[in-house]
mmJSON file of the N, C-alpha and C atoms, coordinates in Angstrom:
{"data_MODEL":{"atom_site":{
"group_PDB":["ATOM","ATOM","ATOM","ATOM","ATOM","ATOM","ATOM","ATOM","ATOM","ATOM","ATOM","ATOM","ATOM","ATOM","ATOM","ATOM","ATOM","ATOM","ATOM","ATOM","ATOM","ATOM","ATOM","ATOM","ATOM","ATOM","ATOM","ATOM","ATOM","ATOM","ATOM","ATOM","ATOM","ATOM","ATOM","ATOM","ATOM","ATOM","ATOM","ATOM","ATOM","ATOM","ATOM","ATOM","ATOM","ATOM","ATOM","ATOM","ATOM","ATOM","ATOM","ATOM","ATOM","ATOM","ATOM","ATOM","ATOM","ATOM","ATOM","ATOM","ATOM","ATOM","ATOM","ATOM","ATOM","ATOM","ATOM","ATOM","ATOM","ATOM","ATOM","ATOM","ATOM","ATOM","ATOM","ATOM","ATOM","ATOM","ATOM","ATOM","ATOM","ATOM","ATOM","ATOM","ATOM","ATOM","ATOM","ATOM","ATOM","ATOM","ATOM","ATOM","ATOM","ATOM","ATOM","ATOM","ATOM","ATOM","ATOM","ATOM","ATOM","ATOM","ATOM","ATOM","ATOM","ATOM","ATOM","ATOM","ATOM","ATOM","ATOM","ATOM","ATOM","ATOM","ATOM","ATOM","ATOM","ATOM","ATOM","ATOM","ATOM","ATOM","ATOM","ATOM","ATOM","ATOM","ATOM","ATOM","ATOM","ATOM","ATOM","ATOM","ATOM","ATOM","ATOM","ATOM","ATOM","ATOM","ATOM","ATOM","ATOM","ATOM","ATOM","ATOM","ATOM","ATOM","ATOM","ATOM","ATOM","ATOM","ATOM","ATOM","ATOM","ATOM","ATOM","ATOM","ATOM","ATOM","ATOM","ATOM","ATOM","ATOM","ATOM","ATOM","ATOM","ATOM","ATOM","ATOM","ATOM","ATOM","ATOM","ATOM","ATOM","ATOM","ATOM","ATOM","ATOM","ATOM","ATOM","ATOM","ATOM","ATOM","ATOM","ATOM","ATOM","ATOM","ATOM","ATOM","ATOM","ATOM","ATOM","ATOM","ATOM","ATOM","ATOM"],
"id":[1,2,3,4,5,6,7,8,9,10,11,12,13,14,15,16,17,18,19,20,21,22,23,24,25,26,27,28,29,30,31,32,33,34,35,36,37,38,39,40,41,42,43,44,45,46,47,48,49,50,51,52,53,54,55,56,57,58,59,60,61,62,63,64,65,66,67,68,69,70,71,72,73,74,75,76,77,78,79,80,81,82,83,84,85,86,87,88,89,90,91,92,93,94,95,96,97,98,99,100,101,102,103,104,105,106,107,108,109,110,111,112,113,114,115,116,117,118,119,120,121,122,123,124,125,126,127,128,129,130,131,132,133,134,135,136,137,138,139,140,141,142,143,144,145,146,147,148,149,150,151,152,153,154,155,156,157,158,159,160,161,162,163,164,165,166,167,168,169,170,171,172,173,174,175,176,177,178,179,180,181,182,183,184,185,186,187,188,189,190,191,192,193,194,195],
"type_symbol":["N","C","C","N","C","C","N","C","C","N","C","C","N","C","C","N","C","C","N","C","C","N","C","C","N","C","C","N","C","C","N","C","C","N","C","C","N","C","C","N","C","C","N","C","C","N","C","C","N","C","C","N","C","C","N","C","C","N","C","C","N","C","C","N","C","C","N","C","C","N","C","C","N","C","C","N","C","C","N","C","C","N","C","C","N","C","C","N","C","C","N","C","C","N","C","C","N","C","C","N","C","C","N","C","C","N","C","C","N","C","C","N","C","C","N","C","C","N","C","C","N","C","C","N","C","C","N","C","C","N","C","C","N","C","C","N","C","C","N","C","C","N","C","C","N","C","C","N","C","C","N","C","C","N","C","C","N","C","C","N","C","C","N","C","C","N","C","C","N","C","C","N","C","C","N","C","C","N","C","C","N","C","C","N","C","C","N","C","C","N","C","C","N","C","C"],
"label_atom_id":["N","CA","C","N","CA","C","N","CA","C","N","CA","C","N","CA","C","N","CA","C","N","CA","C","N","CA","C","N","CA","C","N","CA","C","N","CA","C","N","CA","C","N","CA","C","N","CA","C","N","CA","C","N","CA","C","N","CA","C","N","CA","C","N","CA","C","N","CA","C","N","CA","C","N","CA","C","N","CA","C","N","CA","C","N","CA","C","N","CA","C","N","CA","C","N","CA","C","N","CA","C","N","CA","C","N","CA","C","N","CA","C","N","CA","C","N","CA","C","N","CA","C","N","CA","C","N","CA","C","N","CA","C","N","CA","C","N","CA","C","N","CA","C","N","CA","C","N","CA","C","N","CA","C","N","CA","C","N","CA","C","N","CA","C","N","CA","C","N","CA","C","N","CA","C","N","CA","C","N","CA","C","N","CA","C","N","CA","C","N","CA","C","N","CA","C","N","CA","C","N","CA","C","N","CA","C","N","CA","C","N","CA","C","N","CA","C","N","CA","C","N","CA","C","N","CA","C"],
"label_alt_id":[null,null,null,null,null,null,null,null,null,null,null,null,null,null,null,null,null,null,null,null,null,null,null,null,null,null,null,null,null,null,null,null,null,null,null,null,null,null,null,null,null,null,null,null,null,null,null,null,null,null,null,null,null,null,null,null,null,null,null,null,null,null,null,null,null,null,null,null,null,null,null,null,null,null,null,null,null,null,null,null,null,null,null,null,null,null,null,null,null,null,null,null,null,null,null,null,null,null,null,null,null,null,null,null,null,null,null,null,null,null,null,null,null,null,null,null,null,null,null,null,null,null,null,null,null,null,null,null,null,null,null,null,null,null,null,null,null,null,null,null,null,null,null,null,null,null,null,null,null,null,null,null,null,null,null,null,null,null,null,null,null,null,null,null,null,null,null,null,null,null,null,null,null,null,null,null,null,null,null,null,null,null,null,null,null,null,null,null,null,null,null,null,null,null,null],
"label_comp_id":["MET","MET","MET","ARG","ARG","ARG","MET","MET","MET","HIS","HIS","HIS","TYR","TYR","TYR","GLN","GLN","GLN","MET","MET","MET","ARG","ARG","ARG","LYS","LYS","LYS","ASN","ASN","ASN","VAL","VAL","VAL","PHE","PHE","PHE","ARG","ARG","ARG","ASP","ASP","ASP","ARG","ARG","ARG","LEU","LEU","LEU","ALA","ALA","ALA","GLN","GLN","GLN","ALA","ALA","ALA","ASN","ASN","ASN","ARG","ARG","ARG","THR","THR","THR","GLN","GLN","GLN","ARG","ARG","ARG","LEU","LEU","LEU","ASP","ASP","ASP","LEU","LEU","LEU","ALA","ALA","ALA","VAL","VAL","VAL","LYS","LYS","LYS","HIS","HIS","HIS","VAL","VAL","VAL","LYS","LYS","LYS","THR","THR","THR","ILE","ILE","ILE","LEU","LEU","LEU","LEU","LEU","LEU","VAL","VAL","VAL","THR","THR","THR","TYR","TYR","TYR","LEU","LEU","LEU","ILE","ILE","ILE","TYR","TYR","TYR","SER","SER","SER","VAL","VAL","VAL","ILE","ILE","ILE","THR","THR","THR","ASP","ASP","ASP","THR","THR","THR","ILE","ILE","ILE","ILE","ILE","ILE","ILE","ILE","ILE","GLY","GLY","GLY","GLY","GLY","GLY","GLY","GLY","GLY","ALA","ALA","ALA","TYR","TYR","TYR","VAL","VAL","VAL","TRP","TRP","TRP","ILE","ILE","ILE","ASN","ASN","ASN","GLY","GLY","GLY","TRP","TRP","TRP","PRO","PRO","PRO","PHE","PHE","PHE"],
"label_asym_id":["A","A","A","A","A","A","A","A","A","A","A","A","A","A","A","A","A","A","A","A","A","A","A","A","A","A","A","A","A","A","A","A","A","A","A","A","A","A","A","A","A","A","A","A","A","A","A","A","A","A","A","A","A","A","A","A","A","A","A","A","A","A","A","A","A","A","A","A","A","A","A","A","A","A","A","A","A","A","A","A","A","A","A","A","A","A","A","A","A","A","A","A","A","A","A","A","A","A","A","A","A","A","A","A","A","A","A","A","A","A","A","A","A","A","A","A","A","A","A","A","A","A","A","A","A","A","A","A","A","A","A","A","A","A","A","A","A","A","A","A","A","A","A","A","A","A","A","A","A","A","A","A","A","A","A","A","A","A","A","A","A","A","A","A","A","A","A","A","A","A","A","A","A","A","A","A","A","A","A","A","A","A","A","A","A","A","A","A","A","A","A","A","A","A","A"],
"label_entity_id":["1","1","1","1","1","1","1","1","1","1","1","1","1","1","1","1","1","1","1","1","1","1","1","1","1","1","1","1","1","1","1","1","1","1","1","1","1","1","1","1","1","1","1","1","1","1","1","1","1","1","1","1","1","1","1","1","1","1","1","1","1","1","1","1","1","1","1","1","1","1","1","1","1","1","1","1","1","1","1","1","1","1","1","1","1","1","1","1","1","1","1","1","1","1","1","1","1","1","1","1","1","1","1","1","1","1","1","1","1","1","1","1","1","1","1","1","1","1","1","1","1","1","1","1","1","1","1","1","1","1","1","1","1","1","1","1","1","1","1","1","1","1","1","1","1","1","1","1","1","1","1","1","1","1","1","1","1","1","1","1","1","1","1","1","1","1","1","1","1","1","1","1","1","1","1","1","1","1","1","1","1","1","1","1","1","1","1","1","1","1","1","1","1","1","1"],
"label_seq_id":[1,1,1,2,2,2,3,3,3,4,4,4,5,5,5,6,6,6,7,7,7,8,8,8,9,9,9,10,10,10,11,11,11,12,12,12,13,13,13,14,14,14,15,15,15,16,16,16,17,17,17,18,18,18,19,19,19,20,20,20,21,21,21,22,22,22,23,23,23,24,24,24,25,25,25,26,26,26,27,27,27,28,28,28,29,29,29,30,30,30,31,31,31,32,32,32,33,33,33,34,34,34,35,35,35,36,36,36,37,37,37,38,38,38,39,39,39,40,40,40,41,41,41,42,42,42,43,43,43,44,44,44,45,45,45,46,46,46,47,47,47,48,48,48,49,49,49,50,50,50,51,51,51,52,52,52,53,53,53,54,54,54,55,55,55,56,56,56,57,57,57,58,58,58,59,59,59,60,60,60,61,61,61,62,62,62,63,63,63,64,64,64,65,65,65],
"pdbx_PDB_ins_code":[null,null,null,null,null,null,null,null,null,null,null,null,null,null,null,null,null,null,null,null,null,null,null,null,null,null,null,null,null,null,null,null,null,null,null,null,null,null,null,null,null,null,null,null,null,null,null,null,null,null,null,null,null,null,null,null,null,null,null,null,null,null,null,null,null,null,null,null,null,null,null,null,null,null,null,null,null,null,null,null,null,null,null,null,null,null,null,null,null,null,null,null,null,null,null,null,null,null,null,null,null,null,null,null,null,null,null,null,null,null,null,null,null,null,null,null,null,null,null,null,null,null,null,null,null,null,null,null,null,null,null,null,null,null,null,null,null,null,null,null,null,null,null,null,null,null,null,null,null,null,null,null,null,null,null,null,null,null,null,null,null,null,null,null,null,null,null,null,null,null,null,null,null,null,null,null,null,null,null,null,null,null,null,null,null,null,null,null,null,null,null,null,null,null,null],
"Cartn_x":[0.823,0.0,0.867,1.93,2.809,3.48,3.862,4.504,3.539,2.292,1.29,1.098,1.047,0.882,2.073,3.273,4.493,4.495,4.059,4.019,3.029,1.856,0.861,1.388,2.106,2.66,3.71,4.53,5.539,4.9,3.841,3.135,2.558,1.973,1.403,2.489,3.644,4.747,5.25,5.351,5.809,4.845,3.553,2.556,2.581,2.748,2.811,4.044,5.178,6.399,6.245,5.596,5.392,4.472,3.424,2.51,3.239,4.063,4.814,5.765,6.428,7.345,6.577,5.41,4.589,4.148,3.754,3.35,4.513,5.703,6.876,7.199,7.088,7.347,6.324,5.046,4.013,4.297,4.703,4.997,6.197,7.213,8.395,8.024,7.178,6.743,5.96,5.095,4.334,5.261,6.293,7.247,7.986,8.419,9.14,8.234,6.985,6.049,5.823,5.689,5.472,6.685,7.876,9.092,9.21,8.917,8.98,7.949,6.752,5.719,6.123,6.635,7.062,8.218,9.158,10.279,9.791,8.85,8.315,7.581,6.796,6.065,7.021,8.067,9.051,9.734,10.115,10.751,9.836,8.556,7.643,7.413,7.353,7.179,8.403,9.597,10.819,10.911,10.647,10.748,9.675,8.46,7.414,7.794,8.375,8.796,9.857,10.817,11.868,11.266,10.354,9.746,8.908,8.072,7.215,8.065,9.084,9.957,10.711,11.203,11.893,10.963,9.761,8.79,8.429,8.254,7.923,9.091,10.316,11.49,11.557,11.364,11.408,10.246,9.085,7.905,8.115,8.742,8.926,10.138,11.246,12.504,12.821,12.087,12.383,13.439,13.618,14.584,15.985,16.799,18.094,19.174,18.967,20.042,19.763],
"Cartn_y":[-1.193,0.0,1.258,1.228,2.387,2.678,1.642,1.795,2.453,2.023,2.584,4.076,4.445,5.856,6.677,6.134,6.834,7.008,5.992,6.056,7.136,7.173,8.19,9.587,9.737,11.027,11.464,10.519,10.843,11.237,10.537,10.871,12.278,12.604,13.942,15.012,14.745,15.716,15.887,14.79,14.871,15.683,15.439,16.195,17.668,17.967,19.357,20.047,19.356,19.93,20.158,19.215,19.366,20.549,20.71,21.843,23.156,23.198,24.421,24.752,23.726,23.959,24.476,23.897,24.344,25.792,26.14,27.519,28.475,28.067,28.928,29.111,28.04,28.151,29.063,28.915,29.783,31.24,31.488,32.858,33.406,32.572,33.007,33.329,32.508,32.759,34.063,34.308,35.568,36.76,36.642,37.738,37.995,36.945,37.108,37.745,37.297,37.888,39.367,39.714,41.11,41.958,41.445,42.193,42.389,41.343,41.472,42.47,42.45,43.386,44.826,45.075,46.427,46.876,45.972,46.309,46.668,45.887,46.178,47.517,47.797,49.064,50.255,50.154,51.238,51.409,50.282,50.319,50.987,50.603,51.161,52.651,53.081,54.514,55.295,54.759,55.46,55.541,54.429,54.461,55.37,55.327,56.226,57.684,57.977,59.356,59.812,58.938,59.294,59.521,58.629,58.76,60.036,60.285,61.48,62.747,62.69,63.86,64.164,63.112,63.328,63.881,63.34,63.846,65.292,65.638,67.023,67.954,67.495,68.32,68.61,67.562,67.745,68.618,68.455,69.243,70.719,70.996,72.391,73.018,72.304,72.894,72.546,71.628,71.192,70.097,69.475,68.375,68.931,68.371,69.018,68.786,67.929,67.637,68.243],
"Cartn_z":[0.0,0.0,0.0,0.784,0.881,-0.48,-1.164,-2.469,-3.459,-3.436,-4.329,-4.045,-2.777,-2.407,-2.887,-2.699,-3.134,-4.657,-5.373,-6.827,-7.281,-6.654,-7.01,-6.708,-5.589,-5.228,-6.263,-6.711,-7.716,-9.042,-9.423,-10.659,-10.561,-9.411,-9.211,-9.315,-8.685,-8.747,-10.177,-10.905,-12.296,-13.151,-12.961,-13.746,-13.383,-12.095,-11.663,-12.243,-12.231,-12.794,-14.291,-14.974,-16.413,-16.703,-15.895,-16.087,-15.831,-14.804,-14.522,-15.657,-16.21,-17.323,-18.54,-18.788,-19.915,-19.724,-18.502,-18.231,-18.417,-17.97,-18.143,-19.616,-20.4,-21.834,-22.507,-22.127,-22.693,-22.365,-21.116,-20.702,-21.48,-21.674,-22.435,-23.876,-24.473,-25.854,-25.928,-24.942,-24.929,-24.8,-23.95,-23.801,-25.107,-25.769,-27.03,-28.078,-28.158,-29.121,-28.828,-27.551,-27.181,-27.548,-27.263,-27.593,-29.102,-29.874,-31.337,-31.854,-31.286,-31.722,-31.422,-30.228,-29.866,-30.756,-31.01,-31.892,-33.282,-33.805,-35.138,-35.164,-34.112,-34.077,-34.034,-33.225,-33.166,-34.523,-35.134,-36.454,-37.484,-37.472,-38.471,-38.241,-36.984,-36.701,-37.18,-36.912,-37.331,-38.852,-39.541,-41.002,-41.614,-41.056,-41.569,-41.355,-40.202,-39.923,-40.917,-41.211,-42.177,-43.564,-43.972,-45.307,-45.395,-44.391,-44.414,-44.296,-43.42,-43.276,-44.552,-45.218,-46.485,-47.551,-47.592,-48.567,-48.303,-47.037,-46.692,-47.031,-46.785,-47.101,-48.597,-49.414,-50.866,-51.322,-50.709,-51.089,-50.758,-49.604,-49.18,-49.895,-49.948,-50.449,-51.897,-52.471,-53.831,-53.83,-54.976,-55.095,-54.982,-54.059,-53.774,-54.832,-55.836,-56.784,-58.132],
"occupancy":[1.0,1.0,1.0,1.0,1.0,1.0,1.0,1.0,1.0,1.0,1.0,1.0,1.0,1.0,1.0,1.0,1.0,1.0,1.0,1.0,1.0,1.0,1.0,1.0,1.0,1.0,1.0,1.0,1.0,1.0,1.0,1.0,1.0,1.0,1.0,1.0,1.0,1.0,1.0,1.0,1.0,1.0,1.0,1.0,1.0,1.0,1.0,1.0,1.0,1.0,1.0,1.0,1.0,1.0,1.0,1.0,1.0,1.0,1.0,1.0,1.0,1.0,1.0,1.0,1.0,1.0,1.0,1.0,1.0,1.0,1.0,1.0,1.0,1.0,1.0,1.0,1.0,1.0,1.0,1.0,1.0,1.0,1.0,1.0,1.0,1.0,1.0,1.0,1.0,1.0,1.0,1.0,1.0,1.0,1.0,1.0,1.0,1.0,1.0,1.0,1.0,1.0,1.0,1.0,1.0,1.0,1.0,1.0,1.0,1.0,1.0,1.0,1.0,1.0,1.0,1.0,1.0,1.0,1.0,1.0,1.0,1.0,1.0,1.0,1.0,1.0,1.0,1.0,1.0,1.0,1.0,1.0,1.0,1.0,1.0,1.0,1.0,1.0,1.0,1.0,1.0,1.0,1.0,1.0,1.0,1.0,1.0,1.0,1.0,1.0,1.0,1.0,1.0,1.0,1.0,1.0,1.0,1.0,1.0,1.0,1.0,1.0,1.0,1.0,1.0,1.0,1.0,1.0,1.0,1.0,1.0,1.0,1.0,1.0,1.0,1.0,1.0,1.0,1.0,1.0,1.0,1.0,1.0,1.0,1.0,1.0,1.0,1.0,1.0,1.0,1.0,1.0,1.0,1.0,1.0],
"B_iso_or_equiv":[0.0,0.0,0.0,0.0,0.0,0.0,0.0,0.0,0.0,0.0,0.0,0.0,0.0,0.0,0.0,0.0,0.0,0.0,0.0,0.0,0.0,0.0,0.0,0.0,0.0,0.0,0.0,0.0,0.0,0.0,0.0,0.0,0.0,0.0,0.0,0.0,0.0,0.0,0.0,0.0,0.0,0.0,0.0,0.0,0.0,0.0,0.0,0.0,0.0,0.0,0.0,0.0,0.0,0.0,0.0,0.0,0.0,0.0,0.0,0.0,0.0,0.0,0.0,0.0,0.0,0.0,0.0,0.0,0.0,0.0,0.0,0.0,0.0,0.0,0.0,0.0,0.0,0.0,0.0,0.0,0.0,0.0,0.0,0.0,0.0,0.0,0.0,0.0,0.0,0.0,0.0,0.0,0.0,0.0,0.0,0.0,0.0,0.0,0.0,0.0,0.0,0.0,0.0,0.0,0.0,0.0,0.0,0.0,0.0,0.0,0.0,0.0,0.0,0.0,0.0,0.0,0.0,0.0,0.0,0.0,0.0,0.0,0.0,0.0,0.0,0.0,0.0,0.0,0.0,0.0,0.0,0.0,0.0,0.0,0.0,0.0,0.0,0.0,0.0,0.0,0.0,0.0,0.0,0.0,0.0,0.0,0.0,0.0,0.0,0.0,0.0,0.0,0.0,0.0,0.0,0.0,0.0,0.0,0.0,0.0,0.0,0.0,0.0,0.0,0.0,0.0,0.0,0.0,0.0,0.0,0.0,0.0,0.0,0.0,0.0,0.0,0.0,0.0,0.0,0.0,0.0,0.0,0.0,0.0,0.0,0.0,0.0,0.0,0.0,0.0,0.0,0.0,0.0,0.0,0.0],
"pdbx_formal_charge":[null,null,null,null,null,null,null,null,null,null,null,null,null,null,null,null,null,null,null,null,null,null,null,null,null,null,null,null,null,null,null,null,null,null,null,null,null,null,null,null,null,null,null,null,null,null,null,null,null,null,null,null,null,null,null,null,null,null,null,null,null,null,null,null,null,null,null,null,null,null,null,null,null,null,null,null,null,null,null,null,null,null,null,null,null,null,null,null,null,null,null,null,null,null,null,null,null,null,null,null,null,null,null,null,null,null,null,null,null,null,null,null,null,null,null,null,null,null,null,null,null,null,null,null,null,null,null,null,null,null,null,null,null,null,null,null,null,null,null,null,null,null,null,null,null,null,null,null,null,null,null,null,null,null,null,null,null,null,null,null,null,null,null,null,null,null,null,null,null,null,null,null,null,null,null,null,null,null,null,null,null,null,null,null,null,null,null,null,null,null,null,null,null,null,null],
"auth_seq_id":[1,1,1,2,2,2,3,3,3,4,4,4,5,5,5,6,6,6,7,7,7,8,8,8,9,9,9,10,10,10,11,11,11,12,12,12,13,13,13,14,14,14,15,15,15,16,16,16,17,17,17,18,18,18,19,19,19,20,20,20,21,21,21,22,22,22,23,23,23,24,24,24,25,25,25,26,26,26,27,27,27,28,28,28,29,29,29,30,30,30,31,31,31,32,32,32,33,33,33,34,34,34,35,35,35,36,36,36,37,37,37,38,38,38,39,39,39,40,40,40,41,41,41,42,42,42,43,43,43,44,44,44,45,45,45,46,46,46,47,47,47,48,48,48,49,49,49,50,50,50,51,51,51,52,52,52,53,53,53,54,54,54,55,55,55,56,56,56,57,57,57,58,58,58,59,59,59,60,60,60,61,61,61,62,62,62,63,63,63,64,64,64,65,65,65],
"auth_comp_id":["MET","MET","MET","ARG","ARG","ARG","MET","MET","MET","HIS","HIS","HIS","TYR","TYR","TYR","GLN","GLN","GLN","MET","MET","MET","ARG","ARG","ARG","LYS","LYS","LYS","ASN","ASN","ASN","VAL","VAL","VAL","PHE","PHE","PHE","ARG","ARG","ARG","ASP","ASP","ASP","ARG","ARG","ARG","LEU","LEU","LEU","ALA","ALA","ALA","GLN","GLN","GLN","ALA","ALA","ALA","ASN","ASN","ASN","ARG","ARG","ARG","THR","THR","THR","GLN","GLN","GLN","ARG","ARG","ARG","LEU","LEU","LEU","ASP","ASP","ASP","LEU","LEU","LEU","ALA","ALA","ALA","VAL","VAL","VAL","LYS","LYS","LYS","HIS","HIS","HIS","VAL","VAL","VAL","LYS","LYS","LYS","THR","THR","THR","ILE","ILE","ILE","LEU","LEU","LEU","LEU","LEU","LEU","VAL","VAL","VAL","THR","THR","THR","TYR","TYR","TYR","LEU","LEU","LEU","ILE","ILE","ILE","TYR","TYR","TYR","SER","SER","SER","VAL","VAL","VAL","ILE","ILE","ILE","THR","THR","THR","ASP","ASP","ASP","THR","THR","THR","ILE","ILE","ILE","ILE","ILE","ILE","ILE","ILE","ILE","GLY","GLY","GLY","GLY","GLY","GLY","GLY","GLY","GLY","ALA","ALA","ALA","TYR","TYR","TYR","VAL","VAL","VAL","TRP","TRP","TRP","ILE","ILE","ILE","ASN","ASN","ASN","GLY","GLY","GLY","TRP","TRP","TRP","PRO","PRO","PRO","PHE","PHE","PHE"],
"auth_asym_id":["A","A","A","A","A","A","A","A","A","A","A","A","A","A","A","A","A","A","A","A","A","A","A","A","A","A","A","A","A","A","A","A","A","A","A","A","A","A","A","A","A","A","A","A","A","A","A","A","A","A","A","A","A","A","A","A","A","A","A","A","A","A","A","A","A","A","A","A","A","A","A","A","A","A","A","A","A","A","A","A","A","A","A","A","A","A","A","A","A","A","A","A","A","A","A","A","A","A","A","A","A","A","A","A","A","A","A","A","A","A","A","A","A","A","A","A","A","A","A","A","A","A","A","A","A","A","A","A","A","A","A","A","A","A","A","A","A","A","A","A","A","A","A","A","A","A","A","A","A","A","A","A","A","A","A","A","A","A","A","A","A","A","A","A","A","A","A","A","A","A","A","A","A","A","A","A","A","A","A","A","A","A","A","A","A","A","A","A","A","A","A","A","A","A","A"],
"auth_atom_id":["N","CA","C","N","CA","C","N","CA","C","N","CA","C","N","CA","C","N","CA","C","N","CA","C","N","CA","C","N","CA","C","N","CA","C","N","CA","C","N","CA","C","N","CA","C","N","CA","C","N","CA","C","N","CA","C","N","CA","C","N","CA","C","N","CA","C","N","CA","C","N","CA","C","N","CA","C","N","CA","C","N","CA","C","N","CA","C","N","CA","C","N","CA","C","N","CA","C","N","CA","C","N","CA","C","N","CA","C","N","CA","C","N","CA","C","N","CA","C","N","CA","C","N","CA","C","N","CA","C","N","CA","C","N","CA","C","N","CA","C","N","CA","C","N","CA","C","N","CA","C","N","CA","C","N","CA","C","N","CA","C","N","CA","C","N","CA","C","N","CA","C","N","CA","C","N","CA","C","N","CA","C","N","CA","C","N","CA","C","N","CA","C","N","CA","C","N","CA","C","N","CA","C","N","CA","C","N","CA","C","N","CA","C","N","CA","C","N","CA","C","N","CA","C","N","CA","C"],
"pdbx_PDB_model_num":[1,1,1,1,1,1,1,1,1,1,1,1,1,1,1,1,1,1,1,1,1,1,1,1,1,1,1,1,1,1,1,1,1,1,1,1,1,1,1,1,1,1,1,1,1,1,1,1,1,1,1,1,1,1,1,1,1,1,1,1,1,1,1,1,1,1,1,1,1,1,1,1,1,1,1,1,1,1,1,1,1,1,1,1,1,1,1,1,1,1,1,1,1,1,1,1,1,1,1,1,1,1,1,1,1,1,1,1,1,1,1,1,1,1,1,1,1,1,1,1,1,1,1,1,1,1,1,1,1,1,1,1,1,1,1,1,1,1,1,1,1,1,1,1,1,1,1,1,1,1,1,1,1,1,1,1,1,1,1,1,1,1,1,1,1,1,1,1,1,1,1,1,1,1,1,1,1,1,1,1,1,1,1,1,1,1,1,1,1,1,1,1,1,1,1]
}}}
């Protein structure tokens, strides 16, 4: 009987550890996705600003060459 109880306890611990690992992996994936999204948004804002600023400069001052 004692062996059976110990085996069930070990199975429970293994499942709990596996669930915790899965949760940690999910959280890590969410963090990576969030970081990539923020990086892309910053990149797109900077490139749009450069394009619009360049267009406005040419529109106001004329083509420089």
